[in-house]
PDB file of C-alpha atoms in Angstrom:
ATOM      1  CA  UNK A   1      57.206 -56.639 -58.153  1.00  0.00           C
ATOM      2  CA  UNK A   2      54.646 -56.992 -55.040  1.00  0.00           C
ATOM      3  CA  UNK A   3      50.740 -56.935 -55.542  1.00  0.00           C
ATOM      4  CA  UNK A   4      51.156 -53.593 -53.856  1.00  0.00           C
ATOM      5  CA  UNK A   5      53.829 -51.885 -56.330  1.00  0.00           C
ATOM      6  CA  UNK A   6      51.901 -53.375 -59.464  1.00  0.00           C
ATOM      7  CA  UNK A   7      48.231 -51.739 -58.132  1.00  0.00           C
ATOM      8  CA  UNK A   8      50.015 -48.814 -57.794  1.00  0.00           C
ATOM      9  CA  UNK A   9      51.518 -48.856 -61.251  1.00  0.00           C
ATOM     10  CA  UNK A  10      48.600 -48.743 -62.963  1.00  0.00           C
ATOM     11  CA  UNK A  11      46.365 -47.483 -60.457  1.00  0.00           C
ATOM     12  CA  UNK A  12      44.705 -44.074 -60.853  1.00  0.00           C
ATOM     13  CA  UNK A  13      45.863 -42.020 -58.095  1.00  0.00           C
ATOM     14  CA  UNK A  14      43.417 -42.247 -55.056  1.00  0.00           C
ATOM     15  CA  UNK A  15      43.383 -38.813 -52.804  1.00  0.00           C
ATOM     16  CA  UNK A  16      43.670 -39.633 -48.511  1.00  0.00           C
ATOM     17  CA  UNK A  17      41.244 -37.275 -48.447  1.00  0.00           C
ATOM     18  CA  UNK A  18      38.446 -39.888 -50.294  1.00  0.00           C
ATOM     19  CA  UNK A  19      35.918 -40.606 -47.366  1.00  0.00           C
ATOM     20  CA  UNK A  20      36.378 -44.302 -48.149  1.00  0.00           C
ATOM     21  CA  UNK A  21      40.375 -44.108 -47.720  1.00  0.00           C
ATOM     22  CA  UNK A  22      39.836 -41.930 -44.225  1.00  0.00           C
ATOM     23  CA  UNK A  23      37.505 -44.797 -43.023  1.00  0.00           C
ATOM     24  CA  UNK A  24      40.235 -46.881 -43.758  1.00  0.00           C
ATOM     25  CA  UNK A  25      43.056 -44.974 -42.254  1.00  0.00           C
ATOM     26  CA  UNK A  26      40.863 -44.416 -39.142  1.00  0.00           C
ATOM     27  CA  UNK A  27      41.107 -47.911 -38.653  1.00  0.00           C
ATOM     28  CA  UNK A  28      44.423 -48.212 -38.746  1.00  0.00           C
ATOM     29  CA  UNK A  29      45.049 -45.713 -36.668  1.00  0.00           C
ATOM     30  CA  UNK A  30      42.314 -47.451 -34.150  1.00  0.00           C
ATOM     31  CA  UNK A  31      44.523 -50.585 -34.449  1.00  0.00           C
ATOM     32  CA  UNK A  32      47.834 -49.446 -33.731  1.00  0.00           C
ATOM     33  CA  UNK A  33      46.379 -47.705 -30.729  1.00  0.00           C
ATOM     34  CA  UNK A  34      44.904 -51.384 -29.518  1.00  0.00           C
ATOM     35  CA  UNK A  35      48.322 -52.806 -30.351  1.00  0.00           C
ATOM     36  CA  UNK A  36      50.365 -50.252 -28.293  1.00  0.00           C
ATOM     37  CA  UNK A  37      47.991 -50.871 -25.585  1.00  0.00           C
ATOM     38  CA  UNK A  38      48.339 -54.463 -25.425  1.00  0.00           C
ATOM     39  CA  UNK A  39      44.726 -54.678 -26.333  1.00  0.00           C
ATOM     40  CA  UNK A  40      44.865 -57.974 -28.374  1.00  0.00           C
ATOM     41  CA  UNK A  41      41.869 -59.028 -27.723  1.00  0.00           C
ATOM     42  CA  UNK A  42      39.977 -55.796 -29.015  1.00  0.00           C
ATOM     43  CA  UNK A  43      42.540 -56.042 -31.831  1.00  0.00           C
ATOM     44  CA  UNK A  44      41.743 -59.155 -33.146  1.00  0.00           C
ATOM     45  CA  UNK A  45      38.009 -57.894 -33.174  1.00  0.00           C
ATOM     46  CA  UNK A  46      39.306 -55.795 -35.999  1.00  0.00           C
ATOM     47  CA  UNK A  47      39.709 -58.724 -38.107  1.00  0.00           C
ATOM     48  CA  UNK A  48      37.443 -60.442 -40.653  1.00  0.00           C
ATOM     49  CA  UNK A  49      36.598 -63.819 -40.058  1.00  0.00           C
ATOM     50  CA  UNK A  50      38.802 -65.047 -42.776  1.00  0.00           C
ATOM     51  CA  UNK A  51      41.219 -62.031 -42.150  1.00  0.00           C
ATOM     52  CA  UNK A  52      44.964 -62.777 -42.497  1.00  0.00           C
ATOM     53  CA  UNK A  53      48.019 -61.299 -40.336  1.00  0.00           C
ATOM     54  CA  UNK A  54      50.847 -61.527 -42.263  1.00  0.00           C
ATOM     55  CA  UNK A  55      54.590 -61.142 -41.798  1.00  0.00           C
ATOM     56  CA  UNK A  56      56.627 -62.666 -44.335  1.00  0.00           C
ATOM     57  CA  UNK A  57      60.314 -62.974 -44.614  1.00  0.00           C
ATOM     58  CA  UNK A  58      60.923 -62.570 -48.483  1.00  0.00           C
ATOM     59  CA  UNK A  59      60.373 -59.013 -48.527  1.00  0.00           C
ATOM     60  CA  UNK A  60      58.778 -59.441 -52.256  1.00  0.00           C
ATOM     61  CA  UNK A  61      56.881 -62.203 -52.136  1.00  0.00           C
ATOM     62  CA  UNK A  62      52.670 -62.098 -52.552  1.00  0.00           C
ATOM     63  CA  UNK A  63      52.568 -65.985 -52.039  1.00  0.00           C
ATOM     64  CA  UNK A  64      52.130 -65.678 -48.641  1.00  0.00           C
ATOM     65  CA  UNK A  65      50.675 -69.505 -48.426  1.00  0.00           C
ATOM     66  CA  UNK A  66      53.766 -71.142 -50.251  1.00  0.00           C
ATOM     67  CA  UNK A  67      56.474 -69.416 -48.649  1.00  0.00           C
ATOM     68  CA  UNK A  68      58.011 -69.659 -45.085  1.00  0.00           C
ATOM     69  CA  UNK A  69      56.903 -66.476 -42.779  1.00  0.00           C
ATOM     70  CA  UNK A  70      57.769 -65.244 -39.747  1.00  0.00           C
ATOM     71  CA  UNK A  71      53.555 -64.853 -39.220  1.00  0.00           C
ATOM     72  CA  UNK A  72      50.954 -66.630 -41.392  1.00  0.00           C
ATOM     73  CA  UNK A  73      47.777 -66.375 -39.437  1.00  0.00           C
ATOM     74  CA  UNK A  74      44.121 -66.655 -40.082  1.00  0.00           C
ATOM     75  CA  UNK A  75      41.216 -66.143 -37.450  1.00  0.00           C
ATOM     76  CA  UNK A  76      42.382 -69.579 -35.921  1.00  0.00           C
ATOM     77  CA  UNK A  77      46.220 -68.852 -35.354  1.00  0.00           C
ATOM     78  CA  UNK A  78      45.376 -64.944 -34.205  1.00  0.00           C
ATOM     79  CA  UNK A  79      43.289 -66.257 -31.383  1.00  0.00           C
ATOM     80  CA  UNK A  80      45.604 -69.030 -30.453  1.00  0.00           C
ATOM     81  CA  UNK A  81      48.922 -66.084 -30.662  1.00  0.00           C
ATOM     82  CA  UNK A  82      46.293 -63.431 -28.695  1.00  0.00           C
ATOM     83  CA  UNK A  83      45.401 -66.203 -25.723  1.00  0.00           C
ATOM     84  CA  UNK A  84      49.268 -67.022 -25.697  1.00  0.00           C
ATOM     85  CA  UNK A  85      50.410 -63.238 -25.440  1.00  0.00           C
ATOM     86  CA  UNK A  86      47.280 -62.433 -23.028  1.00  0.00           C
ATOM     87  CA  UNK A  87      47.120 -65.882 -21.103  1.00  0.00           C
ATOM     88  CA  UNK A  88      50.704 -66.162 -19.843  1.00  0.00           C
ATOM     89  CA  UNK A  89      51.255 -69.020 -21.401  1.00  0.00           C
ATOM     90  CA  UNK A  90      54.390 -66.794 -23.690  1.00  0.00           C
ATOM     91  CA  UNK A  91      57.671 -66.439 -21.651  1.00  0.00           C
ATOM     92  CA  UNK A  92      58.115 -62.936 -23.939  1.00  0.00           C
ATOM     93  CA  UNK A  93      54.423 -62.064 -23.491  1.00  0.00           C
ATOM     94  CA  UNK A  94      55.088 -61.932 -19.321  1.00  0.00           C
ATOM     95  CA  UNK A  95      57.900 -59.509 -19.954  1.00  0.00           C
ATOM     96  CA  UNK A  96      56.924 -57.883 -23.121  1.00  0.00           C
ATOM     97  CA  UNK A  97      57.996 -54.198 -24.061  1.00  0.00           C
ATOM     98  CA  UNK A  98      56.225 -51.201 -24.237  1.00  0.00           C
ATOM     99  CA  UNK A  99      55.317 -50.014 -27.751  1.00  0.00           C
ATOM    100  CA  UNK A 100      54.725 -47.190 -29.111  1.00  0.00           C
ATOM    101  CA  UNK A 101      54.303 -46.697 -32.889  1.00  0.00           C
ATOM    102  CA  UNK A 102      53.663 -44.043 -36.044  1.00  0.00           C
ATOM    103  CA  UNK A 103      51.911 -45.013 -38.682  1.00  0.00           C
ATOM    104  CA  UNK A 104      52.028 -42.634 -41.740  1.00  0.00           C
ATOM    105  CA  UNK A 105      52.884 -42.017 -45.436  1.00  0.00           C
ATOM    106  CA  UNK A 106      49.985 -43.252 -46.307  1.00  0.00           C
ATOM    107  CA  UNK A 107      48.759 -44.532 -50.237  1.00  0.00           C
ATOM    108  CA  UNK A 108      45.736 -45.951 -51.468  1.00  0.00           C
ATOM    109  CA  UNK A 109      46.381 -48.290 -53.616  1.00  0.00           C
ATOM    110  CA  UNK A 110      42.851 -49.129 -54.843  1.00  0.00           C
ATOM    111  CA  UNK A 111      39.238 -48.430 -53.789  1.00  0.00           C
ATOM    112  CA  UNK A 112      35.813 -49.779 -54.181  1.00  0.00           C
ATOM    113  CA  UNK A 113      32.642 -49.330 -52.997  1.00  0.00           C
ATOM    114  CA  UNK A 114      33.644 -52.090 -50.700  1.00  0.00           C
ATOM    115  CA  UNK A 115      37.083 -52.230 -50.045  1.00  0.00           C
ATOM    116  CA  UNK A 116      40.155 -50.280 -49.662  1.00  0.00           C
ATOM    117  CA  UNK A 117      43.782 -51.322 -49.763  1.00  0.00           C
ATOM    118  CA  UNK A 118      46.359 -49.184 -48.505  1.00  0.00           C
ATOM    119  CA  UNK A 119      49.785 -48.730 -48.029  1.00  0.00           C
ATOM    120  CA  UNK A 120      51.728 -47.397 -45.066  1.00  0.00           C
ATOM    121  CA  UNK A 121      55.015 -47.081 -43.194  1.00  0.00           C
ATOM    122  CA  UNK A 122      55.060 -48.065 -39.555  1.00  0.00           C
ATOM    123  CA  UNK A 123      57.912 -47.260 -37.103  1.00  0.00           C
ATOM    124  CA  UNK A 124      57.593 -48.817 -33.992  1.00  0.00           C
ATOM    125  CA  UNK A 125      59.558 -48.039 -30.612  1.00  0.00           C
ATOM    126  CA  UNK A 126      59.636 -50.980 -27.933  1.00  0.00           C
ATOM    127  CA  UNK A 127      61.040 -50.154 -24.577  1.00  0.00           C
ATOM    128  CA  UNK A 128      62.078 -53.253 -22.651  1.00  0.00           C
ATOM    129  CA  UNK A 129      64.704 -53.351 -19.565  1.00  0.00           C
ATOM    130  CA  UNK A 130      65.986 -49.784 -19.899  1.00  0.00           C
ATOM    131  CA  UNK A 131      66.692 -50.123 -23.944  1.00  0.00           C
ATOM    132  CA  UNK A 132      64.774 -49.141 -26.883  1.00  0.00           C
ATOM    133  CA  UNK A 133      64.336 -50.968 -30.321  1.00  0.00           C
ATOM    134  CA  UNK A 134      63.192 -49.560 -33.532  1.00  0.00           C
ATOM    135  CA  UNK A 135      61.065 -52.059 -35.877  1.00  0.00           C
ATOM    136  CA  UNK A 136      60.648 -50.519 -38.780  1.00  0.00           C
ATOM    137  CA  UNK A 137      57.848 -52.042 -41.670  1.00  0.00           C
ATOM    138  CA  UNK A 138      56.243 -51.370 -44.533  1.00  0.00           C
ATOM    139  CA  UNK A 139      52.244 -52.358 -44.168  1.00  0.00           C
ATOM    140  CA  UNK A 140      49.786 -53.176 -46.383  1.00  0.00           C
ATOM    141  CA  UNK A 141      46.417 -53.364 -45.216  1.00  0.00           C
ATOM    142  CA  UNK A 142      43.279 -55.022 -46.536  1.00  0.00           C
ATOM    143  CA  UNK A 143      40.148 -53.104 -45.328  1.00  0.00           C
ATOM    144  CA  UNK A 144      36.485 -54.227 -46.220  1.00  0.00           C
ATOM    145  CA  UNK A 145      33.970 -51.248 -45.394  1.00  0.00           C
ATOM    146  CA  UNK A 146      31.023 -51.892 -43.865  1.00  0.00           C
ATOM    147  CA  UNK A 147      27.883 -50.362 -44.954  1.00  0.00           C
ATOM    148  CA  UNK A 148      26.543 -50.287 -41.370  1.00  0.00           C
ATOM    149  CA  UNK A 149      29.540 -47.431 -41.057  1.00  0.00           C
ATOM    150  CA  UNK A 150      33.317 -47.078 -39.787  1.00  0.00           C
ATOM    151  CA  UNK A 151      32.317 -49.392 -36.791  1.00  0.00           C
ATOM    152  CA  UNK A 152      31.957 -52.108 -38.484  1.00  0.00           C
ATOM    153  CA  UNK A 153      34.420 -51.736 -40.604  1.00  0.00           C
ATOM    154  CA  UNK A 154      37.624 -54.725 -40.792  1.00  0.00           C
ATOM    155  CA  UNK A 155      40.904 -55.976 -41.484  1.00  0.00           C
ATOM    156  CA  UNK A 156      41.170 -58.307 -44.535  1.00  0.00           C
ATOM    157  CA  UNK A 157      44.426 -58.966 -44.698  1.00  0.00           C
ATOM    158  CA  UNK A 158      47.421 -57.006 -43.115  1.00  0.00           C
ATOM    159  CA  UNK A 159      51.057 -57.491 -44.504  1.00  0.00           C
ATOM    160  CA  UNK A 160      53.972 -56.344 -42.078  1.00  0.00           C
ATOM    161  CA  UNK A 161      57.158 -56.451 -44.652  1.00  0.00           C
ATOM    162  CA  UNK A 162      60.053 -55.472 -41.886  1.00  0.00           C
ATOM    163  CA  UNK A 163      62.450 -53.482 -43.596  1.00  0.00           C
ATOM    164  CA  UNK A 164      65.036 -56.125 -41.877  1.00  0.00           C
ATOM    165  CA  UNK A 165      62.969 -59.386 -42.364  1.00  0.00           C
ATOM    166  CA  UNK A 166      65.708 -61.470 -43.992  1.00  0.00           C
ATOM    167  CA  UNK A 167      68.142 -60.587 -41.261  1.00  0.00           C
ATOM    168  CA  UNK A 168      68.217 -62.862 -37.629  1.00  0.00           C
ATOM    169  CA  UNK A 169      65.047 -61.098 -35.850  1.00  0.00           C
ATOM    170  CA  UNK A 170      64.063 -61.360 -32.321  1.00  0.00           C
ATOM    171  CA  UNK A 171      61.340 -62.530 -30.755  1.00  0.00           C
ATOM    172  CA  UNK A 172      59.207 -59.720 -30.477  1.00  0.00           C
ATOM    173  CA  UNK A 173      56.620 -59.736 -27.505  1.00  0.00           C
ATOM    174  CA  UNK A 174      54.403 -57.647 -28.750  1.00  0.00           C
ATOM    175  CA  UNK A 175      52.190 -57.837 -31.717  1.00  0.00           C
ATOM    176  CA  UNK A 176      53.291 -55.993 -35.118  1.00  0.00           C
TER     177      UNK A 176
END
């Protein structure tokens, strides 16, 4: 069972409509928009500065640190991956795809006065050399509120579990 699925369990049920879980859909929502846009720079603003991007392979794992992943990175790696997809420097970057990307179903899976985390299912569409691709993921994002307001609200932690991660999977291009 994943950290998610056990907060859940026992977790009283959290409405969407709690201002604390809009702030953190907004962002979200504000981040796949950056994303589909290419905007990686702007994106990686959305982090905290010991914010994790995640994508693991074991689709049930929570021990993100002693397990291989396709993605493990902190504030170091995102800014080495964001000058590599913005710089040139990635073959796939100079070609990448054009994304675009729902992000729904959402479920809080706990709330404090300081921190939401929430659950959500992202279907992405990348358009590359006249074919389309479908990446499909459950997400998990970490969100810490700010008390300065939605601006300055961030990304904690943000687990992409592809709903094919244990299968052979290309190299992407594009940020999930």
């Amino acid at each position: 069972m994943t950290e998610a699925t056990a907060a859940a369990a026992v977790a009283e049920p959290v409405s969407t409509t709690d201002p604390m879980v809009a702030r953190a859909i907004d962002l979200v929502w504000r981040e796949a928009e950056l994303l589909d846009r290419a905007d990686y720079v702007r994106w990686n603003e959305l982090f905290t500065g010991d914010g994790l991007y995640v994508v693991p392979i074991d689709p049930d794992t929570d021990d993100f640190e002693n397990t291989l992943n396709m993605v493990y990175d902190d504030a170091r790696m995102r800014e080495l991956r964001v000058g590599r997809m913005t710089e040139g420097y990635a073959i796939a970057a100079v070609d990448a795809a054009r994304t675009v990307r729902t992000v729904s179903r959402f479920v809080p899976d706990s709330v404090s006065g300081t921190e939401v985390v929430l659950r959500s299912a992202q279907v992405l569409i990348a358009y590359k050399r006249r074919r389309h691709d479908i990446w499909a993921a459950d997400l998990t994002h970490r969100v810490r509120l700010s008390a300065d307001g939605p601006a300055g609200d961030r990304i904690a932690r943000k687990v992409v579990r592809l709903v094919d991660s244990e299968d052979a999977v290309p190299a992407a291009g594009f940020l999930l």
